[in-house]
Amino acid sequence: MNRILCSLLVGLLSLIMGGVLFCSAQERDHFARLREAMVASQIVDRGITDPAVLKAIRKVPRHLFVPERYRSAAYRDHPLPIGSGQTISQPYIVAFMTEALSLKSGDRVLEIGTGSGYQAAVLAEIVQEVYSIEIVEILGKRAKGTLSRLGYANIHIRIGDGYRGWPEKAPFDAIIVTCAPTQIPRPLIEQLAEGARMVIPVGRKGAVQRLVVGVKTGTALQMEQAMPVRFVPMVRER
Ligand code: SAH
């Protein structure tokens, strides 16, 4: 009798487990299809060509970086709330900023504004080491959790004011800023290696800001191009 009960239980358990595995595999395929469509219509069609950037965006599961209730919207053509009044950038903006850095596989990159950790994951697919600073503790901790669950060992997150950069790890081969200061922080220019690139939105809260792409030349940042964007403001530690 016991034996029959046991095998019934085992049978039931394997049915449940099989169902769970089947569902999560189905879900994974579903999001992979959405991701592929996003890359084609929002990124390739708008002129992003760097193969390393396209490969990274095809791989990183963006839906796992947004709150559960927004998962189905994760691959749409707009930013999404991530809590604490902050947002994950629109996929095209992530692709554009990443391509603008002209990254190489051996690079060490600094990001200001970890947010969900999505941009850091895209960078980590391309370069050797990513250093990312987030001022809102709860977001930084959540991003750390997400990234370690996904197995990213080359992303280092620090909680603090990114205005000052991460001098102990400088110079960086590229710096990406995903919140908008009113002026380019001097410490970030100083922590950029000669000939390295920075991409940063600059401007006042609520106004249209300029996305600046610059190259470090001597002690200055030589501006190469800019386009209008709207980012959350860079806040300062009091
Ligand atoms: N790159 C993020 C998007 C971040 S939104 C992603 O992929 O999800 C911008 C982030 O910058 C917010 O999380 C905000 O809290 C953070 N931020 C604002 N001011 C900052 C500062 N001075 N230093 C570090 N992070 C800052």
mmCIF file of C-alpha atoms and ligand atoms in Angstrom:
data_model
loop_
_atom_site.group_PDB
_atom_site.id
_atom_site.type_symbol
_atom_site.label_atom_id
_atom_site.label_comp_id
_atom_site.label_asym_id
_atom_site.label_seq_id
_atom_site.Cartn_x
_atom_site.Cartn_y
_atom_site.Cartn_z
ATOM 1 C CA MET A 1 0.000 0.000 0.000
ATOM 2 C CA ASN A 2 2.791 2.316 1.055
ATOM 3 C CA ARG A 3 4.689 1.475 -2.072
ATOM 4 C CA ILE A 4 1.698 2.325 -4.271
ATOM 5 C CA LEU A 5 1.230 5.613 -2.448
ATOM 6 C CA CYS A 6 4.913 6.361 -2.872
ATOM 7 C CA SER A 7 4.954 5.760 -6.588
ATOM 8 C CA LEU A 8 1.762 7.789 -6.960
ATOM 9 C CA LEU A 9 3.444 10.661 -5.146
ATOM 10 C CA VAL A 10 6.610 10.358 -7.222
ATOM 11 C CA GLY A 11 4.486 10.328 -10.380
ATOM 12 C CA LEU A 12 2.590 13.403 -9.270
ATOM 13 C CA LEU A 13 5.779 15.225 -8.332
ATOM 14 C CA SER A 14 7.428 14.533 -11.673
ATOM 15 C CA LEU A 15 4.300 15.738 -13.459
ATOM 16 C CA ILE A 16 4.425 19.010 -11.502
ATOM 17 C CA MET A 17 8.183 19.438 -12.007
ATOM 18 C CA GLY A 18 7.847 18.639 -15.704
ATOM 19 C CA GLY A 19 5.072 21.221 -15.956
ATOM 20 C CA VAL A 20 7.171 23.883 -14.229
ATOM 21 C CA LEU A 21 10.178 23.173 -16.438
ATOM 22 C CA PHE A 22 7.994 23.146 -19.549
ATOM 23 C CA CYS A 23 6.410 26.467 -18.559
ATOM 24 C CA SER A 24 9.718 28.187 -17.825
ATOM 25 C CA ALA A 25 11.213 26.892 -21.098
ATOM 26 C CA GLN A 26 8.121 28.159 -22.917
ATOM 27 C CA GLU A 27 8.385 31.502 -21.160
ATOM 28 C CA ARG A 28 12.079 31.754 -22.035
ATOM 29 C CA ASP A 29 11.331 31.095 -25.719
ATOM 30 C CA HIS A 30 8.510 33.623 -25.658
ATOM 31 C CA PHE A 31 10.775 36.379 -24.298
ATOM 32 C CA ALA A 32 13.595 35.370 -26.678
ATOM 33 C CA ARG A 33 11.207 35.919 -29.616
ATOM 34 C CA LEU A 34 10.149 39.333 -28.246
ATOM 35 C CA ARG A 35 13.826 40.242 -27.793
ATOM 36 C CA GLU A 36 14.715 39.229 -31.337
ATOM 37 C CA ALA A 37 11.826 41.314 -32.733
ATOM 38 C CA MET A 38 12.936 44.278 -30.588
ATOM 39 C CA VAL A 39 16.506 44.081 -31.928
ATOM 40 C CA ALA A 40 15.267 43.950 -35.531
ATOM 41 C CA SER A 41 12.668 46.729 -35.435
ATOM 42 C CA GLN A 42 14.004 49.121 -32.790
ATOM 43 C CA ILE A 43 17.764 48.717 -33.032
ATOM 44 C CA VAL A 44 18.996 47.351 -36.373
ATOM 45 C CA ASP A 45 16.394 49.298 -38.387
ATOM 46 C CA ARG A 46 17.512 52.520 -36.669
ATOM 47 C CA GLY A 47 21.116 52.112 -37.688
ATOM 48 C CA ILE A 48 22.974 50.311 -34.871
ATOM 49 C CA THR A 49 25.570 48.061 -36.564
ATOM 50 C CA ASP A 50 28.291 47.150 -34.008
ATOM 51 C CA PRO A 51 28.117 43.319 -33.944
ATOM 52 C CA ALA A 52 29.247 43.130 -30.288
ATOM 53 C CA VAL A 53 26.447 45.509 -29.212
ATOM 54 C CA LEU A 54 23.806 43.595 -31.177
ATOM 55 C CA LYS A 55 25.037 40.262 -29.788
ATOM 56 C CA ALA A 56 24.918 41.585 -26.203
ATOM 57 C CA ILE A 57 21.388 42.982 -26.541
ATOM 58 C CA ARG A 58 20.207 39.746 -28.167
ATOM 59 C CA LYS A 59 21.522 37.865 -25.151
ATOM 60 C CA VAL A 60 20.633 39.881 -22.020
ATOM 61 C CA PRO A 61 17.146 38.951 -20.670
ATOM 62 C CA ARG A 62 15.800 42.500 -20.230
ATOM 63 C CA HIS A 63 12.508 41.188 -18.766
ATOM 64 C CA LEU A 64 14.401 39.951 -15.680
ATOM 65 C CA PHE A 65 15.577 43.517 -14.906
ATOM 66 C CA VAL A 66 12.109 45.089 -14.649
ATOM 67 C CA PRO A 67 9.504 44.675 -11.867
ATOM 68 C CA GLU A 68 7.361 41.563 -12.428
ATOM 69 C CA ARG A 69 4.248 43.522 -13.413
ATOM 70 C CA TYR A 70 6.121 45.152 -16.321
ATOM 71 C CA ARG A 71 7.691 41.963 -17.655
ATOM 72 C CA SER A 72 5.385 41.693 -20.647
ATOM 73 C CA ALA A 73 6.290 45.293 -21.604
ATOM 74 C CA ALA A 74 10.051 44.821 -21.195
ATOM 75 C CA TYR A 75 10.796 44.674 -24.941
ATOM 76 C CA ARG A 76 8.634 47.648 -25.943
ATOM 77 C CA ASP A 77 10.007 50.837 -27.439
ATOM 78 C CA HIS A 78 10.054 52.990 -24.282
ATOM 79 C CA PRO A 79 11.571 53.330 -20.805
ATOM 80 C CA LEU A 80 9.895 51.576 -17.836
ATOM 81 C CA PRO A 81 9.652 52.335 -14.097
ATOM 82 C CA ILE A 82 12.035 50.323 -11.879
ATOM 83 C CA GLY A 83 10.982 51.743 -8.488
ATOM 84 C CA SER A 84 12.242 54.679 -6.361
ATOM 85 C CA GLY A 85 11.044 57.052 -9.120
ATOM 86 C CA GLN A 86 13.726 55.768 -11.527
ATOM 87 C CA THR A 87 13.520 54.181 -14.981
ATOM 88 C CA ILE A 88 15.308 51.645 -17.168
ATOM 89 C CA SER A 89 16.190 53.365 -20.477
ATOM 90 C CA GLN A 90 14.467 52.640 -23.778
ATOM 91 C CA PRO A 91 16.254 49.720 -25.551
ATOM 92 C CA TYR A 92 17.380 51.915 -28.478
ATOM 93 C CA ILE A 93 19.014 54.439 -26.128
ATOM 94 C CA VAL A 94 20.930 51.614 -24.384
ATOM 95 C CA ALA A 95 22.130 50.365 -27.800
ATOM 96 C CA PHE A 96 23.023 53.860 -29.044
ATOM 97 C CA MET A 97 25.003 54.787 -25.911
ATOM 98 C CA THR A 98 26.807 51.432 -25.854
ATOM 99 C CA GLU A 99 27.793 51.699 -29.531
ATOM 100 C CA ALA A 100 28.939 55.307 -29.020
ATOM 101 C CA LEU A 101 31.609 54.074 -26.556
ATOM 102 C CA SER A 102 33.457 52.065 -29.308
ATOM 103 C CA LEU A 103 34.198 49.290 -26.814
ATOM 104 C CA LYS A 104 36.930 46.636 -27.083
ATOM 105 C CA SER A 105 36.878 43.286 -25.303
ATOM 106 C CA GLY A 106 39.721 44.128 -22.902
ATOM 107 C CA ASP A 107 38.170 47.430 -21.728
ATOM 108 C CA ARG A 108 37.339 48.517 -18.168
ATOM 109 C CA VAL A 109 34.209 50.649 -18.109
ATOM 110 C CA LEU A 110 32.635 52.925 -15.484
ATOM 111 C CA GLU A 111 28.862 53.403 -15.370
ATOM 112 C CA ILE A 112 27.126 56.063 -13.261
ATOM 113 C CA GLY A 113 23.515 55.116 -12.418
ATOM 114 C CA THR A 114 23.253 51.317 -12.067
ATOM 115 C CA GLY A 115 19.437 51.430 -11.783
ATOM 116 C CA SER A 116 18.170 47.962 -12.693
ATOM 117 C CA GLY A 117 21.617 46.707 -13.759
ATOM 118 C CA TYR A 118 20.486 46.130 -17.366
ATOM 119 C CA GLN A 119 22.947 48.541 -18.999
ATOM 120 C CA ALA A 120 25.737 47.078 -16.825
ATOM 121 C CA ALA A 121 24.858 43.568 -18.080
ATOM 122 C CA VAL A 122 24.945 44.728 -21.713
ATOM 123 C CA LEU A 123 28.394 46.260 -21.101
ATOM 124 C CA ALA A 124 29.618 43.154 -19.262
ATOM 125 C CA GLU A 125 28.789 41.001 -22.302
ATOM 126 C CA ILE A 126 31.253 43.098 -24.337
ATOM 127 C CA VAL A 127 34.110 44.195 -22.053
ATOM 128 C CA GLN A 128 36.365 42.760 -19.372
ATOM 129 C CA GLU A 129 35.252 44.664 -16.255
ATOM 130 C CA VAL A 130 32.330 46.939 -15.455
ATOM 131 C CA TYR A 131 32.307 49.285 -12.442
ATOM 132 C CA SER A 132 28.895 50.769 -11.690
ATOM 133 C CA ILE A 133 27.796 53.296 -9.053
ATOM 134 C CA GLU A 134 24.216 53.766 -7.821
ATOM 135 C CA ILE A 135 23.130 56.379 -5.311
ATOM 136 C CA VAL A 136 19.833 54.707 -4.255
ATOM 137 C CA GLU A 137 20.809 51.833 -1.973
ATOM 138 C CA ILE A 138 17.733 49.669 -2.555
ATOM 139 C CA LEU A 139 18.231 49.823 -6.346
ATOM 140 C CA GLY A 140 21.947 49.050 -6.094
ATOM 141 C CA LYS A 141 21.278 46.036 -3.869
ATOM 142 C CA ARG A 142 18.513 44.745 -6.117
ATOM 143 C CA ALA A 143 20.723 45.102 -9.208
ATOM 144 C CA LYS A 144 23.520 43.226 -7.416
ATOM 145 C CA GLY A 145 21.076 40.361 -6.708
ATOM 146 C CA THR A 146 19.777 40.223 -10.293
ATOM 147 C CA LEU A 147 23.270 40.276 -11.791
ATOM 148 C CA SER A 148 24.680 37.619 -9.493
ATOM 149 C CA ARG A 149 21.669 35.326 -10.152
ATOM 150 C CA LEU A 150 22.432 35.703 -13.864
ATOM 151 C CA GLY A 151 26.088 34.839 -13.232
ATOM 152 C CA TYR A 152 27.810 38.158 -14.048
ATOM 153 C CA ALA A 153 31.095 38.004 -12.154
ATOM 154 C CA ASN A 154 32.718 40.966 -13.972
ATOM 155 C CA ILE A 155 30.358 43.680 -12.682
ATOM 156 C CA HIS A 156 31.311 45.583 -9.524
ATOM 157 C CA ILE A 157 28.599 47.716 -7.926
ATOM 158 C CA ARG A 158 29.131 50.432 -5.377
ATOM 159 C CA ILE A 159 26.503 52.489 -3.533
ATOM 160 C CA GLY A 160 27.343 56.192 -3.510
ATOM 161 C CA ASP A 161 27.460 59.470 -5.401
ATOM 162 C CA GLY A 162 28.762 58.794 -8.901
ATOM 163 C CA TYR A 163 29.612 62.475 -9.431
ATOM 164 C CA ARG A 164 32.974 61.727 -7.858
ATOM 165 C CA GLY A 165 33.582 58.630 -9.996
ATOM 166 C CA TRP A 166 35.634 55.678 -8.707
ATOM 167 C CA PRO A 167 39.190 57.093 -8.446
ATOM 168 C CA GLU A 168 40.724 53.874 -7.051
ATOM 169 C CA LYS A 169 39.860 52.047 -10.286
ATOM 170 C CA ALA A 170 40.717 54.864 -12.738
ATOM 171 C CA PRO A 171 41.689 55.390 -15.511
ATOM 172 C CA PHE A 172 38.728 53.917 -17.421
ATOM 173 C CA ASP A 173 38.616 53.011 -21.113
ATOM 174 C CA ALA A 174 35.050 54.346 -21.293
ATOM 175 C CA ILE A 175 32.519 56.094 -19.018
ATOM 176 C CA ILE A 176 28.750 55.960 -19.456
ATOM 177 C CA VAL A 177 26.423 58.136 -17.389
ATOM 178 C CA THR A 178 22.717 57.222 -17.308
ATOM 179 C CA CYS A 179 21.426 60.130 -15.200
ATOM 180 C CA ALA A 180 21.699 63.777 -16.229
ATOM 181 C CA PRO A 181 23.918 66.295 -14.395
ATOM 182 C CA THR A 182 23.621 69.974 -15.321
ATOM 183 C CA GLN A 183 27.323 69.975 -16.242
ATOM 184 C CA ILE A 184 29.832 67.226 -17.010
ATOM 185 C CA PRO A 185 31.429 66.264 -13.644
ATOM 186 C CA ARG A 186 35.130 67.205 -13.688
ATOM 187 C CA PRO A 187 36.204 64.036 -11.750
ATOM 188 C CA LEU A 188 34.728 61.858 -14.513
ATOM 189 C CA ILE A 189 36.767 63.638 -17.201
ATOM 190 C CA GLU A 190 39.858 63.198 -15.020
ATOM 191 C CA GLN A 191 39.212 59.456 -14.611
ATOM 192 C CA LEU A 192 38.974 58.841 -18.357
ATOM 193 C CA ALA A 193 42.067 57.432 -20.120
ATOM 194 C CA GLU A 194 43.624 59.473 -22.939
ATOM 195 C CA GLY A 195 41.650 58.902 -26.152
ATOM 196 C CA ALA A 196 38.811 57.173 -24.228
ATOM 197 C CA ARG A 197 35.128 58.008 -24.704
ATOM 198 C CA MET A 198 32.378 59.278 -22.466
ATOM 199 C CA VAL A 199 28.666 59.311 -23.198
ATOM 200 C CA ILE A 200 26.574 61.481 -20.898
ATOM 201 C CA PRO A 201 23.225 63.299 -20.925
ATOM 202 C CA VAL A 202 23.599 66.910 -19.810
ATOM 203 C CA GLY A 203 20.852 69.387 -18.862
ATOM 204 C CA ARG A 204 18.224 70.473 -16.369
ATOM 205 C CA LYS A 205 15.477 68.300 -14.867
ATOM 206 C CA GLY A 206 12.352 68.188 -17.007
ATOM 207 C CA ALA A 207 13.992 70.061 -19.893
ATOM 208 C CA VAL A 208 15.288 68.432 -23.061
ATOM 209 C CA GLN A 209 18.860 67.403 -22.409
ATOM 210 C CA ARG A 210 21.732 66.804 -24.826
ATOM 211 C CA LEU A 211 23.334 63.392 -25.027
ATOM 212 C CA VAL A 212 27.002 64.248 -25.349
ATOM 213 C CA VAL A 213 29.549 61.851 -26.833
ATOM 214 C CA GLY A 214 33.078 63.016 -26.132
ATOM 215 C CA VAL A 215 36.704 61.866 -26.407
ATOM 216 C CA LYS A 216 39.337 62.641 -23.755
ATOM 217 C CA THR A 217 42.042 64.764 -25.324
ATOM 218 C CA GLY A 218 44.734 66.081 -22.984
ATOM 219 C CA THR A 219 42.825 67.349 -19.958
ATOM 220 C CA ALA A 220 39.574 68.132 -21.797
ATOM 221 C CA LEU A 221 36.645 66.278 -23.312
ATOM 222 C CA GLN A 222 36.440 66.873 -27.060
ATOM 223 C CA MET A 223 32.768 66.832 -28.007
ATOM 224 C CA GLU A 224 31.942 64.699 -31.029
ATOM 225 C CA GLN A 225 28.166 64.632 -31.306
ATOM 226 C CA ALA A 226 24.992 65.212 -29.364
ATOM 227 C CA MET A 227 21.280 64.454 -29.640
ATOM 228 C CA PRO A 228 18.236 65.520 -27.619
ATOM 229 C CA VAL A 229 17.219 63.052 -24.856
ATOM 230 C CA ARG A 230 15.364 62.961 -21.537
ATOM 231 C CA PHE A 231 16.972 61.264 -18.517
ATOM 232 C CA VAL A 232 16.331 61.282 -14.765
ATOM 233 C CA PRO A 233 18.495 63.901 -13.014
ATOM 234 C CA MET A 234 21.828 63.143 -11.384
ATOM 235 C CA VAL A 235 21.277 63.829 -7.697
ATOM 236 C CA ARG A 236 24.046 64.721 -5.265
ATOM 237 C CA GLU A 237 24.806 63.159 -1.917
ATOM 238 C CA ARG A 238 24.093 65.605 0.923
HETATM 239 N N1 SAH B 1 21.395 52.303 -16.325
HETATM 240 C C1 SAH B 1 20.144 52.022 -15.657
HETATM 241 C C2 SAH B 1 19.142 53.161 -15.781
HETATM 242 C C3 SAH B 1 19.332 54.042 -14.662
HETATM 243 S S1 SAH B 1 18.246 55.367 -14.375
HETATM 244 C C4 SAH B 1 19.535 50.719 -16.111
HETATM 245 O O1 SAH B 1 20.075 50.087 -17.019
HETATM 246 O O2 SAH B 1 18.523 50.317 -15.532
HETATM 247 C C5 SAH B 1 19.423 56.413 -13.610
HETATM 248 C C6 SAH B 1 19.947 55.968 -12.278
HETATM 249 O O3 SAH B 1 20.900 56.916 -11.843
HETATM 250 C C7 SAH B 1 18.881 55.894 -11.176
HETATM 251 O O4 SAH B 1 18.856 54.598 -10.647
HETATM 252 C C8 SAH B 1 19.361 56.922 -10.150
HETATM 253 O O5 SAH B 1 19.100 56.539 -8.821
HETATM 254 C C9 SAH B 1 20.851 56.976 -10.431
HETATM 255 N N2 SAH B 1 21.546 58.184 -9.971
HETATM 256 C C10 SAH B 1 21.085 59.458 -9.918
HETATM 257 N N3 SAH B 1 22.043 60.283 -9.436
HETATM 258 C C11 SAH B 1 23.145 59.507 -9.176
HETATM 259 C C12 SAH B 1 24.449 59.775 -8.657
HETATM 260 N N4 SAH B 1 24.837 60.992 -8.295
HETATM 261 N N5 SAH B 1 25.300 58.736 -8.547
HETATM 262 C C13 SAH B 1 24.943 57.472 -8.898
HETATM 263 N N6 SAH B 1 23.713 57.159 -9.378
HETATM 264 C C14 SAH B 1 22.828 58.171 -9.526
#
